[in-house]
Amino acid sequence: MVGPGDLTMTQVASSILDATSMPVEFVDVDPTKYEADLIAESPESGQDVADVYREVRDGTMVVQSDWVSKILGRQPRAFVDFAQDNRQSLIDALNKIG
């Protein structure tokens, strides 16, 4: 994450819904069952994937960085602004998968 602040997957889905007016929903699977399924499928890496999923789901995987500012010469923008600015591209993508 390089934008300003933590962001949950529910907030991402909400931002896309607001920008596109298309039905977008984050389906939060049971983390305990998902973890068990991952470990059963891949004992060597399942726990790592489950840990990443938990952090992404909860919005705690944020890593504040100044790379956007250094590379682009501007401050990072909030995801809600990105979604609004890229409305048509998101609609096109949602139409392809929907």
mmCIF file of N, CA, C and O in Angstrom:
data_model
loop_
_atom_site.group_PDB
_atom_site.id
_atom_site.type_symbol
_atom_site.label_atom_id
_atom_site.label_comp_id
_atom_site.label_asym_id
_atom_site.label_seq_id
_atom_site.Cartn_x
_atom_site.Cartn_y
_atom_site.Cartn_z
ATOM 1 N N MET A 1 0.848 -1.178 0.000
ATOM 2 C CA MET A 1 0.000 0.000 0.000
ATOM 3 C C MET A 1 0.889 1.234 0.000
ATOM 4 O O MET A 1 1.785 1.337 0.807
ATOM 5 N N VAL A 2 0.640 2.114 -0.900
ATOM 6 C CA VAL A 2 1.420 3.339 -0.917
ATOM 7 C C VAL A 2 0.553 4.577 -0.734
ATOM 8 O O VAL A 2 1.060 5.675 -0.688
ATOM 9 N N GLY A 3 -0.739 4.386 -0.642
ATOM 10 C CA GLY A 3 -1.644 5.519 -0.464
ATOM 11 C C GLY A 3 -1.710 5.951 0.986
ATOM 12 O O GLY A 3 -1.092 5.360 1.860
ATOM 13 N N PRO A 4 -2.488 6.970 1.222
ATOM 14 C CA PRO A 4 -2.590 7.515 2.575
ATOM 15 C C PRO A 4 -3.520 6.681 3.464
ATOM 16 O O PRO A 4 -4.718 6.698 3.302
ATOM 17 N N GLY A 5 -2.964 5.930 4.376
ATOM 18 C CA GLY A 5 -3.767 5.226 5.371
ATOM 19 C C GLY A 5 -4.130 3.799 5.041
ATOM 20 O O GLY A 5 -3.940 3.327 3.932
ATOM 21 N N ASP A 6 -4.648 3.125 6.066
ATOM 22 C CA ASP A 6 -5.081 1.737 5.931
ATOM 23 C C ASP A 6 -6.355 1.667 5.101
ATOM 24 O O ASP A 6 -7.149 2.598 5.082
ATOM 25 N N LEU A 7 -6.555 0.527 4.450
ATOM 26 C CA LEU A 7 -7.710 0.342 3.587
ATOM 27 C C LEU A 7 -8.115 -1.116 3.650
ATOM 28 O O LEU A 7 -7.312 -2.002 3.369
ATOM 29 N N THR A 8 -9.363 -1.379 4.018
ATOM 30 C CA THR A 8 -9.849 -2.756 4.040
ATOM 31 C C THR A 8 -10.383 -3.130 2.662
ATOM 32 O O THR A 8 -10.679 -2.254 1.834
ATOM 33 N N MET A 9 -10.544 -4.417 2.426
ATOM 34 C CA MET A 9 -11.090 -4.865 1.156
ATOM 35 C C MET A 9 -12.556 -4.441 1.015
ATOM 36 O O MET A 9 -13.025 -4.186 -0.096
ATOM 37 N N THR A 10 -13.261 -4.338 2.115
ATOM 38 C CA THR A 10 -14.636 -3.837 2.078
ATOM 39 C C THR A 10 -14.648 -2.384 1.589
ATOM 40 O O THR A 10 -15.513 -1.996 0.796
ATOM 41 N N GLN A 11 -13.687 -1.586 2.031
ATOM 42 C CA GLN A 11 -13.589 -0.201 1.578
ATOM 43 C C GLN A 11 -13.223 -0.123 0.096
ATOM 44 O O GLN A 11 -13.714 0.748 -0.625
ATOM 45 N N VAL A 12 -12.369 -1.031 -0.363
ATOM 46 C CA VAL A 12 -12.022 -1.082 -1.791
ATOM 47 C C VAL A 12 -13.270 -1.369 -2.610
ATOM 48 O O VAL A 12 -13.572 -0.672 -3.587
ATOM 49 N N ALA A 13 -14.020 -2.398 -2.215
ATOM 50 C CA ALA A 13 -15.243 -2.754 -2.939
ATOM 51 C C ALA A 13 -16.235 -1.602 -2.930
ATOM 52 O O ALA A 13 -16.858 -1.290 -3.954
ATOM 53 N N SER A 14 -16.379 -0.942 -1.801
ATOM 54 C CA SER A 14 -17.304 0.186 -1.685
ATOM 55 C C SER A 14 -16.891 1.334 -2.599
ATOM 56 O O SER A 14 -17.736 1.963 -3.245
ATOM 57 N N SER A 15 -15.594 1.604 -2.680
ATOM 58 C CA SER A 15 -15.101 2.673 -3.553
ATOM 59 C C SER A 15 -15.374 2.360 -5.015
ATOM 60 O O SER A 15 -15.751 3.252 -5.791
ATOM 61 N N ILE A 16 -15.200 1.096 -5.399
ATOM 62 C CA ILE A 16 -15.465 0.700 -6.786
ATOM 63 C C ILE A 16 -16.959 0.785 -7.077
ATOM 64 O O ILE A 16 -17.373 1.283 -8.132
ATOM 65 N N LEU A 17 -17.787 0.328 -6.149
ATOM 66 C CA LEU A 17 -19.239 0.433 -6.298
ATOM 67 C C LEU A 17 -19.662 1.888 -6.447
ATOM 68 O O LEU A 17 -20.449 2.231 -7.343
ATOM 69 N N ASP A 18 -19.145 2.755 -5.594
ATOM 70 C CA ASP A 18 -19.499 4.174 -5.661
ATOM 71 C C ASP A 18 -19.086 4.794 -6.997
ATOM 72 O O ASP A 18 -19.808 5.615 -7.562
ATOM 73 N N ALA A 19 -17.928 4.401 -7.510
ATOM 74 C CA ALA A 19 -17.422 4.978 -8.755
ATOM 75 C C ALA A 19 -18.168 4.468 -9.984
ATOM 76 O O ALA A 19 -18.367 5.214 -10.941
ATOM 77 N N THR A 20 -18.575 3.204 -9.950
ATOM 78 C CA THR A 20 -19.129 2.577 -11.154
ATOM 79 C C THR A 20 -20.635 2.377 -11.116
ATOM 80 O O THR A 20 -21.235 2.112 -12.156
ATOM 81 N N SER A 21 -21.217 2.438 -9.936
ATOM 82 C CA SER A 21 -22.640 2.103 -9.741
ATOM 83 C C SER A 21 -22.939 0.671 -10.173
ATOM 84 O O SER A 21 -24.063 0.341 -10.527
ATOM 85 N N MET A 22 -21.923 -0.162 -10.173
ATOM 86 C CA MET A 22 -22.083 -1.576 -10.509
ATOM 87 C C MET A 22 -21.938 -2.389 -9.229
ATOM 88 O O MET A 22 -21.178 -2.017 -8.337
ATOM 89 N N PRO A 23 -22.657 -3.503 -9.143
ATOM 90 C CA PRO A 23 -22.599 -4.301 -7.918
ATOM 91 C C PRO A 23 -21.227 -4.928 -7.710
ATOM 92 O O PRO A 23 -20.773 -5.756 -8.492
ATOM 93 N N VAL A 24 -20.545 -4.479 -6.683
ATOM 94 C CA VAL A 24 -19.242 -5.006 -6.306
ATOM 95 C C VAL A 24 -19.300 -5.279 -4.808
ATOM 96 O O VAL A 24 -19.725 -4.431 -4.040
ATOM 97 N N GLU A 25 -18.881 -6.460 -4.443
ATOM 98 C CA GLU A 25 -18.945 -6.835 -3.038
ATOM 99 C C GLU A 25 -17.720 -7.653 -2.680
ATOM 100 O O GLU A 25 -17.308 -8.533 -3.434
ATOM 101 N N PHE A 26 -17.138 -7.351 -1.552
ATOM 102 C CA PHE A 26 -16.060 -8.177 -1.021
ATOM 103 C C PHE A 26 -16.705 -9.281 -0.207
ATOM 104 O O PHE A 26 -17.458 -9.010 0.721
ATOM 105 N N VAL A 27 -16.423 -10.519 -0.578
ATOM 106 C CA VAL A 27 -16.954 -11.662 0.149
ATOM 107 C C VAL A 27 -15.868 -12.139 1.098
ATOM 108 O O VAL A 27 -14.835 -12.654 0.671
ATOM 109 N N ASP A 28 -16.114 -11.944 2.355
ATOM 110 C CA ASP A 28 -15.136 -12.301 3.378
ATOM 111 C C ASP A 28 -15.331 -13.761 3.772
ATOM 112 O O ASP A 28 -16.296 -14.094 4.455
ATOM 113 N N VAL A 29 -14.442 -14.608 3.314
ATOM 114 C CA VAL A 29 -14.536 -16.019 3.668
ATOM 115 C C VAL A 29 -14.109 -16.209 5.115
ATOM 116 O O VAL A 29 -13.399 -15.378 5.682
ATOM 117 N N ASP A 30 -14.565 -17.291 5.704
ATOM 118 C CA ASP A 30 -14.185 -17.607 7.076
ATOM 119 C C ASP A 30 -12.674 -17.800 7.127
ATOM 120 O O ASP A 30 -12.144 -18.725 6.502
ATOM 121 N N PRO A 31 -11.954 -16.936 7.851
ATOM 122 C CA PRO A 31 -10.494 -17.009 7.822
ATOM 123 C C PRO A 31 -9.935 -18.310 8.393
ATOM 124 O O PRO A 31 -8.917 -18.808 7.919
ATOM 125 N N THR A 32 -10.597 -18.883 9.365
ATOM 126 C CA THR A 32 -10.116 -20.141 9.956
ATOM 127 C C THR A 32 -10.234 -21.280 8.962
ATOM 128 O O THR A 32 -9.307 -22.074 8.788
ATOM 129 N N LYS A 33 -11.379 -21.363 8.278
ATOM 130 C CA LYS A 33 -11.569 -22.418 7.277
ATOM 131 C C LYS A 33 -10.626 -22.205 6.090
ATOM 132 O O LYS A 33 -10.019 -23.153 5.594
ATOM 133 N N TYR A 34 -10.500 -20.952 5.658
ATOM 134 C CA TYR A 34 -9.614 -20.650 4.537
ATOM 135 C C TYR A 34 -8.178 -21.036 4.877
ATOM 136 O O TYR A 34 -7.486 -21.663 4.067
ATOM 137 N N GLU A 35 -7.745 -20.713 6.080
ATOM 138 C CA GLU A 35 -6.399 -21.062 6.527
ATOM 139 C C GLU A 35 -6.213 -22.581 6.526
ATOM 140 O O GLU A 35 -5.203 -23.088 6.025
ATOM 141 N N ALA A 36 -7.166 -23.313 7.067
ATOM 142 C CA ALA A 36 -7.077 -24.773 7.104
ATOM 143 C C ALA A 36 -7.025 -25.349 5.696
ATOM 144 O O ALA A 36 -6.244 -26.270 5.419
ATOM 145 N N ASP A 37 -7.849 -24.820 4.793
ATOM 146 C CA ASP A 37 -7.844 -25.289 3.402
ATOM 147 C C ASP A 37 -6.503 -25.011 2.727
ATOM 148 O O ASP A 37 -5.975 -25.872 2.005
ATOM 149 N N LEU A 38 -5.950 -23.832 2.959
ATOM 150 C CA LEU A 38 -4.658 -23.487 2.357
ATOM 151 C C LEU A 38 -3.543 -24.396 2.870
ATOM 152 O O LEU A 38 -2.710 -24.871 2.087
ATOM 153 N N ILE A 39 -3.529 -24.628 4.163
ATOM 154 C CA ILE A 39 -2.489 -25.469 4.759
ATOM 155 C C ILE A 39 -2.618 -26.906 4.278
ATOM 156 O O ILE A 39 -1.612 -27.562 3.978
ATOM 157 N N ALA A 40 -3.852 -27.387 4.158
ATOM 158 C CA ALA A 40 -4.071 -28.754 3.658
ATOM 159 C C ALA A 40 -3.601 -28.876 2.214
ATOM 160 O O ALA A 40 -3.019 -29.892 1.826
ATOM 161 N N GLU A 41 -3.843 -27.844 1.422
ATOM 162 C CA GLU A 41 -3.458 -27.870 0.015
ATOM 163 C C GLU A 41 -1.961 -27.678 -0.186
ATOM 164 O O GLU A 41 -1.350 -28.259 -1.080
ATOM 165 N N SER A 42 -1.369 -26.833 0.649
ATOM 166 C CA SER A 42 0.050 -26.519 0.492
ATOM 167 C C SER A 42 0.688 -26.323 1.872
ATOM 168 O O SER A 42 0.831 -25.189 2.337
ATOM 169 N N PRO A 43 1.082 -27.423 2.523
ATOM 170 C CA PRO A 43 1.628 -27.320 3.879
ATOM 171 C C PRO A 43 2.836 -26.389 3.992
ATOM 172 O O PRO A 43 3.029 -25.747 5.023
ATOM 173 N N GLU A 44 3.620 -26.268 2.927
ATOM 174 C CA GLU A 44 4.840 -25.464 3.007
ATOM 175 C C GLU A 44 4.586 -23.966 2.897
ATOM 176 O O GLU A 44 5.394 -23.166 3.361
ATOM 177 N N SER A 45 3.466 -23.550 2.313
ATOM 178 C CA SER A 45 3.229 -22.110 2.164
ATOM 179 C C SER A 45 1.823 -21.664 2.560
ATOM 180 O O SER A 45 1.550 -20.465 2.570
ATOM 181 N N GLY A 46 0.965 -22.585 2.894
ATOM 182 C CA GLY A 46 -0.423 -22.241 3.206
ATOM 183 C C GLY A 46 -0.570 -21.240 4.331
ATOM 184 O O GLY A 46 -1.388 -20.327 4.257
ATOM 185 N N GLN A 47 0.212 -21.407 5.388
ATOM 186 C CA GLN A 47 0.111 -20.484 6.518
ATOM 187 C C GLN A 47 0.524 -19.073 6.121
ATOM 188 O O GLN A 47 -0.104 -18.098 6.528
ATOM 189 N N ASP A 48 1.567 -18.965 5.308
ATOM 190 C CA ASP A 48 2.015 -17.641 4.861
ATOM 191 C C ASP A 48 0.925 -16.940 4.053
ATOM 192 O O ASP A 48 0.665 -15.754 4.244
ATOM 193 N N VAL A 49 0.288 -17.681 3.138
ATOM 194 C CA VAL A 49 -0.781 -17.097 2.322
ATOM 195 C C VAL A 49 -1.952 -16.688 3.206
ATOM 196 O O VAL A 49 -2.529 -15.606 3.036
ATOM 197 N N ALA A 50 -2.293 -17.525 4.177
ATOM 198 C CA ALA A 50 -3.392 -17.206 5.095
ATOM 199 C C ALA A 50 -3.086 -15.950 5.895
ATOM 200 O O ALA A 50 -3.974 -15.111 6.120
ATOM 201 N N ASP A 51 -1.846 -15.795 6.319
ATOM 202 C CA ASP A 51 -1.458 -14.605 7.077
ATOM 203 C C ASP A 51 -1.581 -13.344 6.228
ATOM 204 O O ASP A 51 -2.065 -12.303 6.697
ATOM 205 N N VAL A 52 -1.156 -13.432 4.968
ATOM 206 C CA VAL A 52 -1.274 -12.288 4.062
ATOM 207 C C VAL A 52 -2.753 -11.965 3.840
ATOM 208 O O VAL A 52 -3.160 -10.797 3.888
ATOM 209 N N TYR A 53 -3.563 -12.988 3.606
ATOM 210 C CA TYR A 53 -5.002 -12.775 3.407
ATOM 211 C C TYR A 53 -5.604 -12.040 4.604
ATOM 212 O O TYR A 53 -6.367 -11.088 4.441
ATOM 213 N N ARG A 54 -5.254 -12.469 5.795
ATOM 214 C CA ARG A 54 -5.810 -11.854 7.005
ATOM 215 C C ARG A 54 -5.424 -10.367 7.074
ATOM 216 O O ARG A 54 -6.247 -9.511 7.371
ATOM 217 N N GLU A 55 -4.167 -10.060 6.776
ATOM 218 C CA GLU A 55 -3.727 -8.666 6.828
ATOM 219 C C GLU A 55 -4.383 -7.813 5.746
ATOM 220 O O GLU A 55 -4.765 -6.672 6.002
ATOM 221 N N VAL A 56 -4.518 -8.364 4.541
ATOM 222 C CA VAL A 56 -5.174 -7.623 3.458
ATOM 223 C C VAL A 56 -6.642 -7.410 3.804
ATOM 224 O O VAL A 56 -7.180 -6.312 3.651
ATOM 225 N N ARG A 57 -7.314 -8.461 4.267
ATOM 226 C CA ARG A 57 -8.728 -8.372 4.622
ATOM 227 C C ARG A 57 -8.960 -7.308 5.687
ATOM 228 O O ARG A 57 -9.901 -6.529 5.618
ATOM 229 N N ASP A 58 -8.088 -7.281 6.680
ATOM 230 C CA ASP A 58 -8.260 -6.364 7.803
ATOM 231 C C ASP A 58 -7.720 -4.961 7.533
ATOM 232 O O ASP A 58 -7.947 -4.048 8.321
ATOM 233 N N GLY A 59 -6.982 -4.800 6.448
ATOM 234 C CA GLY A 59 -6.420 -3.497 6.127
ATOM 235 C C GLY A 59 -5.213 -3.136 6.962
ATOM 236 O O GLY A 59 -4.886 -1.965 7.131
ATOM 237 N N THR A 60 -4.521 -4.156 7.484
ATOM 238 C CA THR A 60 -3.360 -3.890 8.335
ATOM 239 C C THR A 60 -2.032 -4.135 7.626
ATOM 240 O O THR A 60 -0.986 -4.084 8.249
ATOM 241 N N MET A 61 -2.079 -4.388 6.326
ATOM 242 C CA MET A 61 -0.856 -4.659 5.593
ATOM 243 C C MET A 61 -0.253 -3.375 5.029
ATOM 244 O O MET A 61 0.613 -3.398 4.182
ATOM 245 N N VAL A 62 -0.714 -2.277 5.517
ATOM 246 C CA VAL A 62 -0.250 -0.997 5.005
ATOM 247 C C VAL A 62 1.238 -0.801 5.290
ATOM 248 O O VAL A 62 1.726 -1.128 6.367
ATOM 249 N N VAL A 63 1.927 -0.349 4.284
ATOM 250 C CA VAL A 63 3.329 0.025 4.419
ATOM 251 C C VAL A 63 3.441 1.430 3.845
ATOM 252 O O VAL A 63 3.281 1.630 2.650
ATOM 253 N N GLN A 64 3.635 2.375 4.708
ATOM 254 C CA GLN A 64 3.763 3.746 4.229
ATOM 255 C C GLN A 64 5.127 3.913 3.565
ATOM 256 O O GLN A 64 6.136 3.460 4.086
ATOM 257 N N SER A 65 5.111 4.521 2.418
ATOM 258 C CA SER A 65 6.319 4.665 1.632
ATOM 259 C C SER A 65 6.307 6.021 0.928
ATOM 260 O O SER A 65 5.253 6.567 0.639
ATOM 261 N N ASP A 66 7.478 6.515 0.640
ATOM 262 C CA ASP A 66 7.569 7.762 -0.116
ATOM 263 C C ASP A 66 7.924 7.504 -1.581
ATOM 264 O O ASP A 66 8.264 8.424 -2.316
ATOM 265 N N TRP A 67 7.809 6.257 -2.016
ATOM 266 C CA TRP A 67 8.184 5.917 -3.387
ATOM 267 C C TRP A 67 7.314 6.595 -4.436
ATOM 268 O O TRP A 67 7.803 7.011 -5.479
ATOM 269 N N VAL A 68 6.011 6.705 -4.193
ATOM 270 C CA VAL A 68 5.153 7.380 -5.174
ATOM 271 C C VAL A 68 5.616 8.818 -5.357
ATOM 272 O O VAL A 68 5.757 9.298 -6.470
ATOM 273 N N SER A 69 5.866 9.479 -4.256
ATOM 274 C CA SER A 69 6.330 10.862 -4.341
ATOM 275 C C SER A 69 7.653 10.961 -5.092
ATOM 276 O O SER A 69 7.843 11.860 -5.920
ATOM 277 N N LYS A 70 8.564 10.032 -4.807
ATOM 278 C CA LYS A 70 9.873 10.060 -5.468
ATOM 279 C C LYS A 70 9.765 9.752 -6.957
ATOM 280 O O LYS A 70 10.416 10.394 -7.774
ATOM 281 N N ILE A 71 8.946 8.772 -7.303
ATOM 282 C CA ILE A 71 8.862 8.344 -8.704
ATOM 283 C C ILE A 71 7.993 9.281 -9.534
ATOM 284 O O ILE A 71 8.360 9.669 -10.644
ATOM 285 N N LEU A 72 6.823 9.645 -8.997
ATOM 286 C CA LEU A 72 5.878 10.444 -9.768
ATOM 287 C C LEU A 72 5.976 11.940 -9.503
ATOM 288 O O LEU A 72 5.398 12.738 -10.232
ATOM 289 N N GLY A 73 6.655 12.297 -8.430
ATOM 290 C CA GLY A 73 6.770 13.707 -8.107
ATOM 291 C C GLY A 73 5.495 14.300 -7.535
ATOM 292 O O GLY A 73 5.274 15.509 -7.627
ATOM 293 N N ARG A 74 4.635 13.457 -6.976
ATOM 294 C CA ARG A 74 3.400 13.927 -6.344
ATOM 295 C C ARG A 74 3.043 12.984 -5.207
ATOM 296 O O ARG A 74 3.546 11.875 -5.127
ATOM 297 N N GLN A 75 2.153 13.431 -4.353
ATOM 298 C CA GLN A 75 1.706 12.605 -3.240
ATOM 299 C C GLN A 75 0.785 11.491 -3.751
ATOM 300 O O GLN A 75 0.086 11.667 -4.753
ATOM 301 N N PRO A 76 0.776 10.353 -3.071
ATOM 302 C CA PRO A 76 -0.157 9.296 -3.462
ATOM 303 C C PRO A 76 -1.592 9.746 -3.213
ATOM 304 O O PRO A 76 -1.855 10.595 -2.360
ATOM 305 N N ARG A 77 -2.505 9.196 -3.992
ATOM 306 C CA ARG A 77 -3.907 9.560 -3.819
ATOM 307 C C ARG A 77 -4.667 8.432 -3.137
ATOM 308 O O ARG A 77 -4.230 7.282 -3.136
ATOM 309 N N ALA A 78 -5.779 8.766 -2.580
ATOM 310 C CA ALA A 78 -6.621 7.771 -1.921
ATOM 311 C C ALA A 78 -7.246 6.859 -2.967
ATOM 312 O O ALA A 78 -7.482 7.268 -4.108
ATOM 313 N N PHE A 79 -7.534 5.620 -2.577
ATOM 314 C CA PHE A 79 -8.116 4.674 -3.522
ATOM 315 C C PHE A 79 -9.459 5.165 -4.048
ATOM 316 O O PHE A 79 -9.781 4.970 -5.221
ATOM 317 N N VAL A 80 -10.231 5.806 -3.200
ATOM 318 C CA VAL A 80 -11.533 6.313 -3.646
ATOM 319 C C VAL A 80 -11.351 7.298 -4.805
ATOM 320 O O VAL A 80 -12.141 7.296 -5.764
ATOM 321 N N ASP A 81 -10.307 8.107 -4.765
ATOM 322 C CA ASP A 81 -10.025 9.038 -5.857
ATOM 323 C C ASP A 81 -9.556 8.288 -7.100
ATOM 324 O O ASP A 81 -9.937 8.624 -8.228
ATOM 325 N N PHE A 82 -8.719 7.258 -6.895
ATOM 326 C CA PHE A 82 -8.285 6.425 -8.021
ATOM 327 C C PHE A 82 -9.488 5.804 -8.713
ATOM 328 O O PHE A 82 -9.587 5.798 -9.940
ATOM 329 N N ALA A 83 -10.419 5.248 -7.917
ATOM 330 C CA ALA A 83 -11.593 4.598 -8.495
ATOM 331 C C ALA A 83 -12.423 5.591 -9.302
ATOM 332 O O ALA A 83 -12.861 5.282 -10.414
ATOM 333 N N GLN A 84 -12.616 6.792 -8.757
ATOM 334 C CA GLN A 84 -13.387 7.806 -9.485
ATOM 335 C C GLN A 84 -12.672 8.221 -10.774
ATOM 336 O O GLN A 84 -13.297 8.358 -11.824
ATOM 337 N N ASP A 85 -11.363 8.398 -10.698
ATOM 338 C CA ASP A 85 -10.583 8.830 -11.867
ATOM 339 C C ASP A 85 -10.501 7.752 -12.944
ATOM 340 O O ASP A 85 -10.230 8.058 -14.106
ATOM 341 N N ASN A 86 -10.696 6.504 -12.563
ATOM 342 C CA ASN A 86 -10.585 5.382 -13.505
ATOM 343 C C ASN A 86 -11.911 4.655 -13.667
ATOM 344 O O ASN A 86 -11.955 3.461 -13.957
ATOM 345 N N ARG A 87 -12.986 5.398 -13.513
ATOM 346 C CA ARG A 87 -14.339 4.843 -13.550
ATOM 347 C C ARG A 87 -14.578 3.971 -14.779
ATOM 348 O O ARG A 87 -15.015 2.839 -14.672
ATOM 349 N N GLN A 88 -14.307 4.493 -15.955
ATOM 350 C CA GLN A 88 -14.617 3.741 -17.177
ATOM 351 C C GLN A 88 -13.782 2.471 -17.293
ATOM 352 O O GLN A 88 -14.288 1.428 -17.709
ATOM 353 N N SER A 89 -12.519 2.534 -16.916
ATOM 354 C CA SER A 89 -11.682 1.329 -16.963
ATOM 355 C C SER A 89 -12.203 0.270 -16.003
ATOM 356 O O SER A 89 -12.198 -0.935 -16.310
ATOM 357 N N LEU A 90 -12.668 0.687 -14.837
ATOM 358 C CA LEU A 90 -13.239 -0.260 -13.887
ATOM 359 C C LEU A 90 -14.533 -0.862 -14.418
ATOM 360 O O LEU A 90 -14.758 -2.076 -14.293
ATOM 361 N N ILE A 91 -15.371 -0.043 -15.029
ATOM 362 C CA ILE A 91 -16.609 -0.554 -15.629
ATOM 363 C C ILE A 91 -16.278 -1.572 -16.709
ATOM 364 O O ILE A 91 -16.885 -2.643 -16.769
ATOM 365 N N ASP A 92 -15.326 -1.242 -17.561
ATOM 366 C CA ASP A 92 -14.937 -2.177 -18.636
ATOM 367 C C ASP A 92 -14.442 -3.496 -18.066
ATOM 368 O O ASP A 92 -14.799 -4.573 -18.544
ATOM 369 N N ALA A 93 -13.614 -3.425 -17.014
ATOM 370 C CA ALA A 93 -13.089 -4.643 -16.386
ATOM 371 C C ALA A 93 -14.212 -5.444 -15.741
ATOM 372 O O ALA A 93 -14.260 -6.685 -15.882
ATOM 373 N N LEU A 94 -15.110 -4.781 -15.053
ATOM 374 C CA LEU A 94 -16.220 -5.486 -14.411
ATOM 375 C C LEU A 94 -17.134 -6.141 -15.434
ATOM 376 O O LEU A 94 -17.640 -7.245 -15.224
ATOM 377 N N ASN A 95 -17.337 -5.481 -16.568
ATOM 378 C CA ASN A 95 -18.147 -6.074 -17.629
ATOM 379 C C ASN A 95 -17.493 -7.323 -18.204
ATOM 380 O O ASN A 95 -18.190 -8.262 -18.594
ATOM 381 N N LYS A 96 -16.174 -7.338 -18.268
ATOM 382 C CA LYS A 96 -15.462 -8.507 -18.794
ATOM 383 C C LYS A 96 -15.576 -9.714 -17.871
ATOM 384 O O LYS A 96 -15.637 -10.849 -18.330
ATOM 385 N N ILE A 97 -15.578 -9.460 -16.554
ATOM 386 C CA ILE A 97 -15.626 -10.589 -15.637
ATOM 387 C C ILE A 97 -17.037 -10.927 -15.182
ATOM 388 O O ILE A 97 -17.259 -11.979 -14.600
ATOM 389 N N GLY A 98 -17.969 -10.013 -15.437
ATOM 390 C CA GLY A 98 -19.326 -10.201 -14.959
ATOM 391 C C GLY A 98 -20.189 -10.918 -15.914
ATOM 392 O O GLY A 98 -21.067 -11.643 -15.783
#
